[in-house]
CSV table of C-alpha atoms in Angstrom, one decimal:
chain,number,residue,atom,x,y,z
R,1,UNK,CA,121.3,185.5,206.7
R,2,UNK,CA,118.2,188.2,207.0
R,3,UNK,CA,117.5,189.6,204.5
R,4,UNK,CA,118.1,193.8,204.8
R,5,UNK,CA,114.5,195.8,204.1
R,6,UNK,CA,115.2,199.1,202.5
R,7,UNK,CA,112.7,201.5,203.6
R,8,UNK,CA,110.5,203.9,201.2
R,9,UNK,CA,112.0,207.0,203.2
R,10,UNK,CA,116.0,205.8,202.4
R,11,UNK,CA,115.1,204.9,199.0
R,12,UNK,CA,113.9,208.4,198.8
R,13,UNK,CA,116.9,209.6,200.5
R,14,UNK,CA,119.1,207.9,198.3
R,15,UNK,CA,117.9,209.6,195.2
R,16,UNK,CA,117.4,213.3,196.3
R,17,UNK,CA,120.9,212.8,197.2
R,18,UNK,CA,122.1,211.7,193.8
R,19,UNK,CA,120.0,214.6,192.0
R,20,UNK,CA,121.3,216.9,194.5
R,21,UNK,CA,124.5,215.8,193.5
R,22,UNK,CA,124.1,215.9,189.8
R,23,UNK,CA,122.9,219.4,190.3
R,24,UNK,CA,126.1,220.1,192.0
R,25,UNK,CA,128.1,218.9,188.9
R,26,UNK,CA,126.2,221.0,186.4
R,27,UNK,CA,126.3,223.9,188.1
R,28,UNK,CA,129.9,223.9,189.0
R,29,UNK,CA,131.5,221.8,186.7
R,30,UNK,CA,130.6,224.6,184.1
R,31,UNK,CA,132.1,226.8,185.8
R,32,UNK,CA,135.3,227.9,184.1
R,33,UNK,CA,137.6,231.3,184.6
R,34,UNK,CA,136.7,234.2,182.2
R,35,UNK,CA,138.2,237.2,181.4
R,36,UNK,CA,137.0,240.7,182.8
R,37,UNK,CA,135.0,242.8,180.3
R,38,UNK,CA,137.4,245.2,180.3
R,39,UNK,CA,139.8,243.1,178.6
R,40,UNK,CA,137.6,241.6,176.2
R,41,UNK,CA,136.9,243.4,173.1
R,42,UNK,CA,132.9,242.4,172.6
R,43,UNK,CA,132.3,242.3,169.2
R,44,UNK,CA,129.1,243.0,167.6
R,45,UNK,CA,130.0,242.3,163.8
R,46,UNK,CA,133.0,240.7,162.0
R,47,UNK,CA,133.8,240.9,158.1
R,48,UNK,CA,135.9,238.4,156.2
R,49,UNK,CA,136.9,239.7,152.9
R,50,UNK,CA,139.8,237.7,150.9
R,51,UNK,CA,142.9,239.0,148.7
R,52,UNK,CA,142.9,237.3,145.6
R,53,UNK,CA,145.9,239.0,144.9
R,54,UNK,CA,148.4,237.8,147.7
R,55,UNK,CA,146.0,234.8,149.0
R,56,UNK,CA,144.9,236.4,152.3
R,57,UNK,CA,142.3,236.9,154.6
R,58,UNK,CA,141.4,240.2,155.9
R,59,UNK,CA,139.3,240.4,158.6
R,60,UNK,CA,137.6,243.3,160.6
R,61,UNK,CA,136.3,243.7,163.5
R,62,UNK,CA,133.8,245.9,165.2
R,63,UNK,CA,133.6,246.2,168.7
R,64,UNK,CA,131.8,248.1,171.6
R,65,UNK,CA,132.9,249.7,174.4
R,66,UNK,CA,131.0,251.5,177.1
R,67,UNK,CA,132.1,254.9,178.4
R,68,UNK,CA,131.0,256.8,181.7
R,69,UNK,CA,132.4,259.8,182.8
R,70,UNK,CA,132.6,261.5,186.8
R,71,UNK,CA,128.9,262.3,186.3
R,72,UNK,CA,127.4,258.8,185.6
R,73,UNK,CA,126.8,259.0,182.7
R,74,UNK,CA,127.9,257.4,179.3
R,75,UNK,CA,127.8,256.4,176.0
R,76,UNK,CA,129.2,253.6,173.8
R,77,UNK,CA,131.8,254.2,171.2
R,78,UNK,CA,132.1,251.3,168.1
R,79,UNK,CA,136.2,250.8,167.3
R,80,UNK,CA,136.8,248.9,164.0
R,81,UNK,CA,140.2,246.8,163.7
R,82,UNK,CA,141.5,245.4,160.4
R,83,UNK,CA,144.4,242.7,159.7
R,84,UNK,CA,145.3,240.6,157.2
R,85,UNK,CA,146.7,237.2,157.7
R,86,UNK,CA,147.1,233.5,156.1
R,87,UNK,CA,144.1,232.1,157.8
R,88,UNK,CA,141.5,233.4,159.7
R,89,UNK,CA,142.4,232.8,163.1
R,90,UNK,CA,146.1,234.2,162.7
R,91,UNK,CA,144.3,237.3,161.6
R,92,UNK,CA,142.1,237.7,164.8
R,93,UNK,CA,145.2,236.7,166.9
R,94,UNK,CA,146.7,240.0,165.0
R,95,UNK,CA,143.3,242.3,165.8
R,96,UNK,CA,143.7,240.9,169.8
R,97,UNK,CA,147.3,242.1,169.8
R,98,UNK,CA,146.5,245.4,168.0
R,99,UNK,CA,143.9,246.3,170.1
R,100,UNK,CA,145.5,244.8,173.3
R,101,UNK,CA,142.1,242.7,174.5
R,102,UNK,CA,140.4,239.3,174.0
R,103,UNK,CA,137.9,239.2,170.7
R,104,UNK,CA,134.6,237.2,172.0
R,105,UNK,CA,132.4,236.9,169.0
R,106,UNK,CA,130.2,235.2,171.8
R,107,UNK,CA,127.8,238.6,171.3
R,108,UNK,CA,128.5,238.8,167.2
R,109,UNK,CA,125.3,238.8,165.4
R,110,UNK,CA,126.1,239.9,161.9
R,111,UNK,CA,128.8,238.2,159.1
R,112,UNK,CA,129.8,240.3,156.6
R,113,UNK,CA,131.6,238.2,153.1
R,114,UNK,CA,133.1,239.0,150.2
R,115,UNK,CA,131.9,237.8,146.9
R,116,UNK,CA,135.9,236.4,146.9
R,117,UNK,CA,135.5,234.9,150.7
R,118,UNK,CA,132.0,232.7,149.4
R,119,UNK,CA,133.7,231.2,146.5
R,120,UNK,CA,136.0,229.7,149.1
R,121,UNK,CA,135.1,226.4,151.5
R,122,UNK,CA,132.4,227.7,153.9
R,123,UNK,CA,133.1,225.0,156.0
R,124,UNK,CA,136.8,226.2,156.6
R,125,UNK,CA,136.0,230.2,156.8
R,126,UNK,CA,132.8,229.5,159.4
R,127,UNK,CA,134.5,226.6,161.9
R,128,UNK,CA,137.4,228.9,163.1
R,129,UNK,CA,134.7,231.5,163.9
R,130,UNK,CA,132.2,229.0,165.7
R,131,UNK,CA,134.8,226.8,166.9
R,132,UNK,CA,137.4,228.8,168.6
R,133,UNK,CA,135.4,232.1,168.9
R,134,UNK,CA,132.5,231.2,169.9
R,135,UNK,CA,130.5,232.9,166.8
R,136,UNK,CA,126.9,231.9,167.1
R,137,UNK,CA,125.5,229.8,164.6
R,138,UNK,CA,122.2,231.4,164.0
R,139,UNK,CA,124.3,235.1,163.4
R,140,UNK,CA,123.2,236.4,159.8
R,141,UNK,CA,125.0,236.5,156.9
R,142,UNK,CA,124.7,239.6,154.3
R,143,UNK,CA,127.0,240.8,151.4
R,144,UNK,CA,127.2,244.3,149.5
R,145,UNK,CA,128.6,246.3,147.1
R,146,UNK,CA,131.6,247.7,149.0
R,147,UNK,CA,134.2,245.5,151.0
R,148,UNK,CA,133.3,244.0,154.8
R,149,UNK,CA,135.5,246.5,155.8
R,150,UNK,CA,133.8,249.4,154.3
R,151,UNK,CA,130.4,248.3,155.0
R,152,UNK,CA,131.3,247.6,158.8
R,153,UNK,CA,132.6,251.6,159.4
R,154,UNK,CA,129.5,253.1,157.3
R,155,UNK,CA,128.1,255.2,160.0
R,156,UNK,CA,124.2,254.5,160.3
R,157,UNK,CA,122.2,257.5,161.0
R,158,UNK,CA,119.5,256.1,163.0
R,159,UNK,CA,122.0,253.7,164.9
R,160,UNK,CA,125.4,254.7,164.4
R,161,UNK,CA,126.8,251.5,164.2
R,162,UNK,CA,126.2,249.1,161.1
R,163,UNK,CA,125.9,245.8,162.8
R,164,UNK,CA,123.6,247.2,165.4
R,165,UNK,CA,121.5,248.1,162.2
R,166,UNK,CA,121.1,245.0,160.7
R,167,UNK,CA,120.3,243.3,164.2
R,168,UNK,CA,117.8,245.1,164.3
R,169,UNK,CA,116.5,245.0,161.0
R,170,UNK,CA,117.2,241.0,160.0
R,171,UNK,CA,117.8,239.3,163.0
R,172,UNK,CA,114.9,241.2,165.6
R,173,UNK,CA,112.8,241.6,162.8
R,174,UNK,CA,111.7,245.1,163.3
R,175,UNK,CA,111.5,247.7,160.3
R,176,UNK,CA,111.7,244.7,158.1
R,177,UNK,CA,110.0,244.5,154.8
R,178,UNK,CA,110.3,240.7,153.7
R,179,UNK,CA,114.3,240.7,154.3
R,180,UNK,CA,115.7,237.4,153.3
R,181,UNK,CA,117.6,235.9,156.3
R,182,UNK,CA,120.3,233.4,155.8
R,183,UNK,CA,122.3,232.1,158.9
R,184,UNK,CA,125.6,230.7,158.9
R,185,UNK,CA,124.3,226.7,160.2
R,186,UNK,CA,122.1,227.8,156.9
R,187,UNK,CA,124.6,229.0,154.7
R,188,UNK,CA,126.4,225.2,155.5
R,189,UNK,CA,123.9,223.3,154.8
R,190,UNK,CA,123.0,224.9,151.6
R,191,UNK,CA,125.9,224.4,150.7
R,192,UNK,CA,126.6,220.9,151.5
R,193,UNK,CA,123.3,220.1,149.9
R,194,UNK,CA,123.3,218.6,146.0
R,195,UNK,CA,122.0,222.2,144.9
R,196,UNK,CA,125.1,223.9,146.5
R,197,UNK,CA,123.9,227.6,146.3
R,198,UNK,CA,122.4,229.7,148.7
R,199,UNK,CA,121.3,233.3,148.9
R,200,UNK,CA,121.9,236.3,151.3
R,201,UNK,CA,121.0,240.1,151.5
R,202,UNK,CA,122.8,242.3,149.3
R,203,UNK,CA,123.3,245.8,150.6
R,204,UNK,CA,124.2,248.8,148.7
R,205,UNK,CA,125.2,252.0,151.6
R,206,UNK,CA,123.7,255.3,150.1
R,207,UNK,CA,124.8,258.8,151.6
R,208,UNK,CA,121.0,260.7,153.2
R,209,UNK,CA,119.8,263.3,151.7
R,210,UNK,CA,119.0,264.8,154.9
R,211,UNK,CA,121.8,264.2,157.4
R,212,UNK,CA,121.0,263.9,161.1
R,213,UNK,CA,120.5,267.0,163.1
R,214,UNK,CA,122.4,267.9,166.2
R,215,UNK,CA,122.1,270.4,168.8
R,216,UNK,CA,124.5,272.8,167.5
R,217,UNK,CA,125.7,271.4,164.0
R,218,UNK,CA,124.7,268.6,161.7
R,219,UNK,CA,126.0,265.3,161.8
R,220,UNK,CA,127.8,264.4,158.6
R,221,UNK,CA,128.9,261.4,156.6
R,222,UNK,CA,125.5,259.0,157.5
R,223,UNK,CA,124.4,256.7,154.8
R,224,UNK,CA,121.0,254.6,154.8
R,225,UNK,CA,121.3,250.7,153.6
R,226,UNK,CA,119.1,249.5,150.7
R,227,UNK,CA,118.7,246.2,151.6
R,228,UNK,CA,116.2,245.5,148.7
R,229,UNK,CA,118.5,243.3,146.7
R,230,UNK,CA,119.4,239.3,147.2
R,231,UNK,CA,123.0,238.0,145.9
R,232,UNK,CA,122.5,234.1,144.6
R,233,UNK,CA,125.3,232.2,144.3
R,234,UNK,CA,127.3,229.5,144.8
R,235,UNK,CA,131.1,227.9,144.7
R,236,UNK,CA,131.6,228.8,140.7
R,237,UNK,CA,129.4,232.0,140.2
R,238,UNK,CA,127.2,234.7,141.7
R,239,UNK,CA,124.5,236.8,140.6
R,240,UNK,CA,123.0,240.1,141.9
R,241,UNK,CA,118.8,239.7,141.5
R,242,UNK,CA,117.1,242.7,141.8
R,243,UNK,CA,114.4,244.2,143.7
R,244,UNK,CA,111.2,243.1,141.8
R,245,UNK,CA,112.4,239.1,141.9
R,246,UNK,CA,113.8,239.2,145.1
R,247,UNK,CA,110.7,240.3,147.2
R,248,UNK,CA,109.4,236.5,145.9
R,249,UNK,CA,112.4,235.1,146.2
R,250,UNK,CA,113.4,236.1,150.2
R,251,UNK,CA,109.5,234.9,150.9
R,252,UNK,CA,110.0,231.2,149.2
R,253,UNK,CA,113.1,230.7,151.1
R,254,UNK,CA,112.8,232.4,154.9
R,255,UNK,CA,111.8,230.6,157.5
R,256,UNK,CA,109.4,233.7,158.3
R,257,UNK,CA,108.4,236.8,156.3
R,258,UNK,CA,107.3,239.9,157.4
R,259,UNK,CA,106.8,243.2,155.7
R,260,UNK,CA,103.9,244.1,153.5
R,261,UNK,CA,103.5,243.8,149.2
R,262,UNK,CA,101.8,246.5,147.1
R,263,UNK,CA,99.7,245.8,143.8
R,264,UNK,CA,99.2,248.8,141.2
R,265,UNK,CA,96.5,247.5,139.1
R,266,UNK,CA,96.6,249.1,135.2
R,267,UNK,CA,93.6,251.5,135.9
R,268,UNK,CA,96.1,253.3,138.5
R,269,UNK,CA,94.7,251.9,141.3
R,270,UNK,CA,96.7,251.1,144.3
R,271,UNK,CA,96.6,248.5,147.1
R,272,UNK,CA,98.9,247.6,150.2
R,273,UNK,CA,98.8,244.1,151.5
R,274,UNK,CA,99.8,243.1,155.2
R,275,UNK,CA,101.3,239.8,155.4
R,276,UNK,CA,100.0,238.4,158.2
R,277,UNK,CA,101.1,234.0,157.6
R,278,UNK,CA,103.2,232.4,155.0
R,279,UNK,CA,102.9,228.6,153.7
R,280,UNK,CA,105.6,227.0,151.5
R,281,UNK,CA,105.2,223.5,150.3
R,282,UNK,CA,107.4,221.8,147.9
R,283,UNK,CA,107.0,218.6,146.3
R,284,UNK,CA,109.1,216.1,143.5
R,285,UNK,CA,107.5,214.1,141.3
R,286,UNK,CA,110.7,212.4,139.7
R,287,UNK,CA,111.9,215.9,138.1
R,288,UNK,CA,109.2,217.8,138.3
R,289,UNK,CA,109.4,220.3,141.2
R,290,UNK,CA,106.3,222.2,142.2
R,291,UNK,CA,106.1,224.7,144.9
R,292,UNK,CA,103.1,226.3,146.9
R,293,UNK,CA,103.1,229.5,148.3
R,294,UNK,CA,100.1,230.2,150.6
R,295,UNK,CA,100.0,234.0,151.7
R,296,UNK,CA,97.2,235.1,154.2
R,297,UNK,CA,97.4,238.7,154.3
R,298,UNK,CA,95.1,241.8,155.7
R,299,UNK,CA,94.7,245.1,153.6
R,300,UNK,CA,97.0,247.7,154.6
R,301,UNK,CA,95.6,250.9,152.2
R,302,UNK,CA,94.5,251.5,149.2
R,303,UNK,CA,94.6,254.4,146.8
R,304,UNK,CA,93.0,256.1,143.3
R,305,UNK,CA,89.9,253.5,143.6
R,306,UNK,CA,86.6,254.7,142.2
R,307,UNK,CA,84.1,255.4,144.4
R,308,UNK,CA,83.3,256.0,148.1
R,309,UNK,CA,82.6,252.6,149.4
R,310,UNK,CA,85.0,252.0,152.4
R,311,UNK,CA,86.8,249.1,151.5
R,312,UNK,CA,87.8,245.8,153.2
R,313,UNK,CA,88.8,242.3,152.7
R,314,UNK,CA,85.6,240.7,152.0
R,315,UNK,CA,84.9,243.3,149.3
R,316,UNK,CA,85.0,241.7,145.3
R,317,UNK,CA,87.5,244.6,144.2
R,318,UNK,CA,89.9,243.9,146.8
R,319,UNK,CA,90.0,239.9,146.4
R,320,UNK,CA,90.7,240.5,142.3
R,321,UNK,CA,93.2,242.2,143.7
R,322,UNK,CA,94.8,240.1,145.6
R,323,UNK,CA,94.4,237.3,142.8
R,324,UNK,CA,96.3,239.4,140.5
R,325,UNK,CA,98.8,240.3,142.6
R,326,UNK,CA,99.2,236.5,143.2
R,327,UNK,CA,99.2,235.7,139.4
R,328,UNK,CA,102.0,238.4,139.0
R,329,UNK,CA,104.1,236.8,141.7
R,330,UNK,CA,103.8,233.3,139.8
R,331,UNK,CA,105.3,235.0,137.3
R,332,UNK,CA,107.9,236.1,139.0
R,333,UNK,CA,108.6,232.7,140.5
R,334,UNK,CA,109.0,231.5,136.8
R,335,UNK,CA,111.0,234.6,135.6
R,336,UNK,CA,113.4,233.5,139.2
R,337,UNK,CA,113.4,229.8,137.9
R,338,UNK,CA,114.8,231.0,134.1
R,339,UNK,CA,117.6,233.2,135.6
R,340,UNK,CA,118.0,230.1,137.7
R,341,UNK,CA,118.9,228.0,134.5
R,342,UNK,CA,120.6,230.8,132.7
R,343,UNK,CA,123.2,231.7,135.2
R,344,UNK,CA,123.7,227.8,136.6
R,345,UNK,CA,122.8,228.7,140.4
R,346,UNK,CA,120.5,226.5,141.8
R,347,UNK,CA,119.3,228.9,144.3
R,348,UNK,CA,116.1,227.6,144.5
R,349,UNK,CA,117.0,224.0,145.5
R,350,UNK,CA,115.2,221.8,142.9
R,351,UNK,CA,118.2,219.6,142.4
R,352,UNK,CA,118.0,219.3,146.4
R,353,UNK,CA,114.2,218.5,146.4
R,354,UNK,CA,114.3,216.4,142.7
R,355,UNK,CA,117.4,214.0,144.6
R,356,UNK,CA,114.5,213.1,147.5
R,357,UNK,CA,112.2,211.8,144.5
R,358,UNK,CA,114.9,210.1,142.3
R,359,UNK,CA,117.6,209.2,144.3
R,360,UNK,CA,121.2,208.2,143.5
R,361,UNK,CA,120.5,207.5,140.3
R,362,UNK,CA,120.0,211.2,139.8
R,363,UNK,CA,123.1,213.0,138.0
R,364,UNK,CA,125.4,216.2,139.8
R,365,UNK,CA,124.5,219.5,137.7
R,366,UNK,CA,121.4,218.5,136.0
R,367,UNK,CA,119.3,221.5,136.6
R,368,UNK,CA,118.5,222.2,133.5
R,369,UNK,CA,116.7,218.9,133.5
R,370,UNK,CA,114.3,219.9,136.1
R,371,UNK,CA,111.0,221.0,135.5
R,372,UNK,CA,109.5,223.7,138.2
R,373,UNK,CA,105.9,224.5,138.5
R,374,UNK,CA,105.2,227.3,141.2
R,375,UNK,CA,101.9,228.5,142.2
R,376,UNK,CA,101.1,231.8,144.4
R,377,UNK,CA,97.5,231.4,146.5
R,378,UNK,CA,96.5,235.0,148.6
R,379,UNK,CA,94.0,234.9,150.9
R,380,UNK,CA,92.6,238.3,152.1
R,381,UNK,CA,91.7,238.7,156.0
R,382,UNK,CA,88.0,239.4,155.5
R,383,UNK,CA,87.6,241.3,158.8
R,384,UNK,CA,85.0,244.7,158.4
C-alpha cells in the first residue's frame, strides 16, 4: 500500500481552517440574547445597609436613564429605588418589579455598606452581586456616616449624582488627594486573610456654603463629600481614624497614591509636596514586622520662608524638609500601629505578613504579640 504524502499547502489548509473555525465558536458562541436598554435599569451605584432590628437587607439602587426631547436634545435623570427583603437577591428581584425593568449592575462602580452589613459574611453579601448581577469585582467600596440609602440620594453639586462622584474621584483617580481604594475582590481577601480587617473610605456629606448657581434661581439642597476619613474594621469591631492618620494609612495600603502632603515646619514655614512614585515593602522576621515606605515626590509651593532665593528640590532647606516631614509620618505609622493594638483591628496586616515568617505554628489573634517597625524615606525631585 503507498504511502499518502500530505503536501505543505494542505497541511496549511488544514489548520487555517481549524482557526477559522475556532474563531467562529468564540465569536458566536458568546453570543447570547440581551435585553433592550430600555428595559434595563443601568445602575451606576448600589447600597446594602442591614436591619438589625427585623434581620433584613435593604438595598438601594441608583440608576440612570437618558432623556431626549423633539429637539434632540437631552439630559440624564438618576432614580433611586429602595426595598427590603430576607436576602439580597429577593430584595433586587423587589427593586426590578417596582421599577418595572431589569437591574444590570454590569456598569455599577461604587458599593455603599453599612457598618451593620460589614460585620456580616462578605462572602455571602458580595457573591449574589458578582454572581447573579454581574457587579464588577474591581467596583469600590466606601462607607459613611449616614445610611447607603441616604448617601446614594445626596445630590452632588459638581455632578449631581453621588456615584458618579466617587467614580470619578476613587476609581478614575481625578481630584484625588491620596484616597484610600478598597475593591470588593480586595475587601474578600482581606478578609479571608489571618488578619481579617480591612479598611475603606469613610465619607461624611456636608451641605455648601455656596449652593450652585442657575440661570434664573439657585440650586438648592447640594452637599460636598469629605472623604478625608478611613473606617478600619473587621467582623467584631470598627473604628473611625481620622484625617491626620489616615493620609499614612490610605498611602501604606493602596495599590497607587496620588494627591499631594503638606509640612508646616515650627518657624511657620510652609511646604507642599507632589507625590510623584510610592514604594512599600514589608518584611517578617519571626514577629517582627517592618515596613518601608519610599516616597519620591516634587515640590508643589512653599510659603512664609525667609529670604528671596527661589527655591527647588536640590536646595538644603527644602530636603530638611522633606526629612521631617518623613520623620513625622513614622510617627504616625507608630501612633496607627497603637490604635491598631488598642482597638484589636489588625488593619495593617502584621498577623497576615508575621504567618509567612512563622507559619502554622503561629496562634489566631496574637497581634498584640507582634512587633512593627515602620520607616518613612522622601526623596525630593531635584529638578531647577
Amino acid at each position: 500500500m503507498k504511502k499518502l504524502n500530505v503536501t505543505s499547502y494542505a497541511l496549511r489548509t488544514k489548520w487555517i481552517v481549524v482557526l477559522l473555525s475556532l474563531l467562529f465558536l468564540l465569536v458566536f458562541g458568546r453570543t447570547v440574547n440581551s435585553p433592550a436598554l430600555t428595559k434595563t435599569a443601568i445602575v451606576v451605584g448600589i447600597g446594602v445597609d442591614f436591619s438589625e432590628q427585623d434581620r433584613q437587607f435593604v438595598v438601594t439602587t441608583q440608576s440612570v436613564q437618558t432623556l431626549s426631547n423633539v429637539n434632540g436634545s437631552g439630559g440624564q435623570r438618576f432614580d433611586t429605588c429602595t426595598c427590603k427583603g430576607n436576602t439580597i437577591a429577593a430584595t433586587l428581584d423587589d427593586i426590578s418589579q417596582k421599577m418595572g425593568l431589569i437591574v444590570s449592575l454590569a456598569h455599577c462602580e461604587v458599593l455603599f455598606m453599612s457598618q451593620s452589613a460589614l460585620k456580616l459574611d462578605h462572602m455571602q453579601i458580595i457573591y449574589p452581586l458578582t454572581g447573579m448581577y454581574a457587579l464588577r469585582e474591581q467596583a469600590i467600596i466606601v462607607t459613611g456616616s449616614l445610611s447607603p440609602r441616604e448617601m446614594l440620594a445626596t445630590r452632588i453639586g459638581t455632578t449631581a449624582s453621588a456615584p458618579y462622584f466617587l467614580q470619578t474621584a476613587i476609581v478614575n483617580n481625578e481630584g484625588t488627594d491620596g484616597l484610600i481604594k478598597t475593591t470588593a475582590k480586595d475587601l474578600l481577601a482581606r478578609s479571608m486573610s489571618r488578619s481579617k480587617a480591612t479598611a475603606i473610605p469613610y465619607i461624611v456629606p456636608k451641605p455648601l456654603e455656596d449652593q450652585p448657581q442657575g440661570e434664573e434661581e439657585e440650586l438648592k439642597g447640594n452637599y460636598e463629600f469629605d472623604m478625608s476619613k478611613v473606617l478600619v474594621f473587621d467582623h467584631d469591631s470598627a473604628k473611625v481614624v481620622d484625617e491626620e492618620l489616615s493620609e499614612i494609612l490610605s498611602i501604606y495600603l493602596s495599590e497607587t497614591t496620588y494627591g499631594s502632603l503638606n509640612y508646616t515646619a515650627e518657624n511657620g514655614s510652609s511646604f507642599e509636596f507632589r507625590i510623584l512614585d510610592k514604594s512599600v515593602k514589608t518584611s517578617a522576621k519571626k514577629r517582627t514586622v517592618t515596613a518601608k515606605i519610599e516616597l519620591k515626590v516634587d515640590l508643589l509651593d512653599y510659603q512664609f520662608v525667609e529670604g528671596n532665593d527661589v527655591l527647588s528640590g536640590a536646595s538644603g532647606l527644602i530636603k530638611r524638609a522633606a526629612e521631617e516631614l518623613a520623620d513625622k509620618l513614622t510617627k504616625r505609622m507608630q501612633k496607627l500601629h497603637a490604635l491598631s493594638l488598642e482597638t484589636g483591628i489588625d488593619f495593617l496586616g502584621l498577623q497576615e505578613k508575621a504567618y509567612q515568617s512563622v507559619g502554622r505554628t503561629l496562634e489566631e489573634d496574637c497581634l498584640d504579640t507582634i512587633e512593627f517597625v515602620p520607616q518613612v524615606k522622601i526623596t525630593v525631585k531635584e529638578a531647577a
